[in-house]
């Protein structure tokens, strides 16, 4: 299996893995136990989503779309300048 995504935390890793599974790509979340050892602060990108090598490119396409949509959503929630 290859790491296809480094999540901010274990919750985001599960969101991405669920999205991939819904599209027919088997995905595995790694880093459950390591993140717990460090707590919520300073997890050092331990939450990872892994897929089989043959699914890597298809998974990256979906993840790129997820990141693009997530970035657009975050940009629209910013306070207008001068507020």
XYZ file of C-alpha atoms in Angstrom:
83
model
C 0.000 0.000 0.000
C 1.082 3.556 -0.694
C 0.449 6.708 1.281
C -1.932 8.756 -0.820
C -2.785 11.452 1.732
C -1.301 13.010 4.880
C -4.263 14.247 6.893
C -4.290 17.024 9.486
C -5.744 14.620 12.027
C -7.328 11.187 12.331
C -10.837 12.557 11.714
C -9.839 14.059 8.369
C -8.089 10.819 7.426
C -11.353 8.951 7.982
C -13.285 11.503 5.925
C -10.897 11.092 2.995
C -10.816 7.294 3.321
C -14.624 7.219 3.382
C -14.770 9.352 0.257
C -12.396 6.972 -1.502
C -14.361 3.907 -0.381
C -17.584 5.495 -1.625
C -15.891 5.725 -5.033
C -14.893 2.062 -4.992
C -11.290 2.474 -3.829
C -10.200 0.420 -0.835
C -8.510 2.772 1.630
C -6.802 2.205 4.976
C -6.283 4.810 7.709
C -2.955 4.583 9.535
C -1.721 6.441 12.582
C -4.491 5.809 15.114
C -2.193 4.675 17.891
C 0.652 7.049 17.120
C -1.580 10.108 17.186
C -3.022 9.050 20.525
C 0.470 8.907 21.969
C 1.062 12.551 21.075
C -2.437 13.878 21.761
C -4.060 16.558 19.647
C -1.136 18.983 19.695
C 1.878 18.362 17.486
C 0.823 15.153 15.776
C 3.511 15.469 13.095
C 1.208 14.376 10.235
C 0.799 10.884 11.634
C -2.696 10.353 10.206
C -2.297 8.818 6.772
C -4.574 7.346 4.150
C -3.136 4.432 2.209
C -4.355 2.739 -0.956
C -3.185 -0.092 -3.166
C -0.633 0.995 -5.771
C -3.022 0.246 -8.636
C -5.559 2.714 -7.170
C -3.072 5.470 -6.377
C -3.705 7.715 -9.412
C -7.497 7.435 -9.209
C -7.312 8.192 -5.486
C -5.122 11.247 -6.090
C -7.634 12.626 -8.596
C -10.408 12.382 -6.003
C -8.200 13.817 -3.256
C -7.134 16.727 -5.463
C -10.825 17.521 -5.984
C -11.447 17.237 -2.227
C -8.544 19.604 -1.487
C -9.721 22.061 -4.128
C -13.275 22.081 -2.742
C -11.989 22.340 0.825
C -9.739 25.265 -0.113
C -12.635 27.055 -1.877
C -14.875 26.515 1.159
C -12.239 27.904 3.530
C -11.673 30.934 1.300
C -15.400 31.767 1.249
C -15.513 31.762 5.074
C -12.849 34.435 5.450
C -13.850 37.790 6.885
C -14.075 40.552 4.282
C -11.187 42.998 4.435
C -11.881 45.825 6.849
C -14.581 44.007 8.845
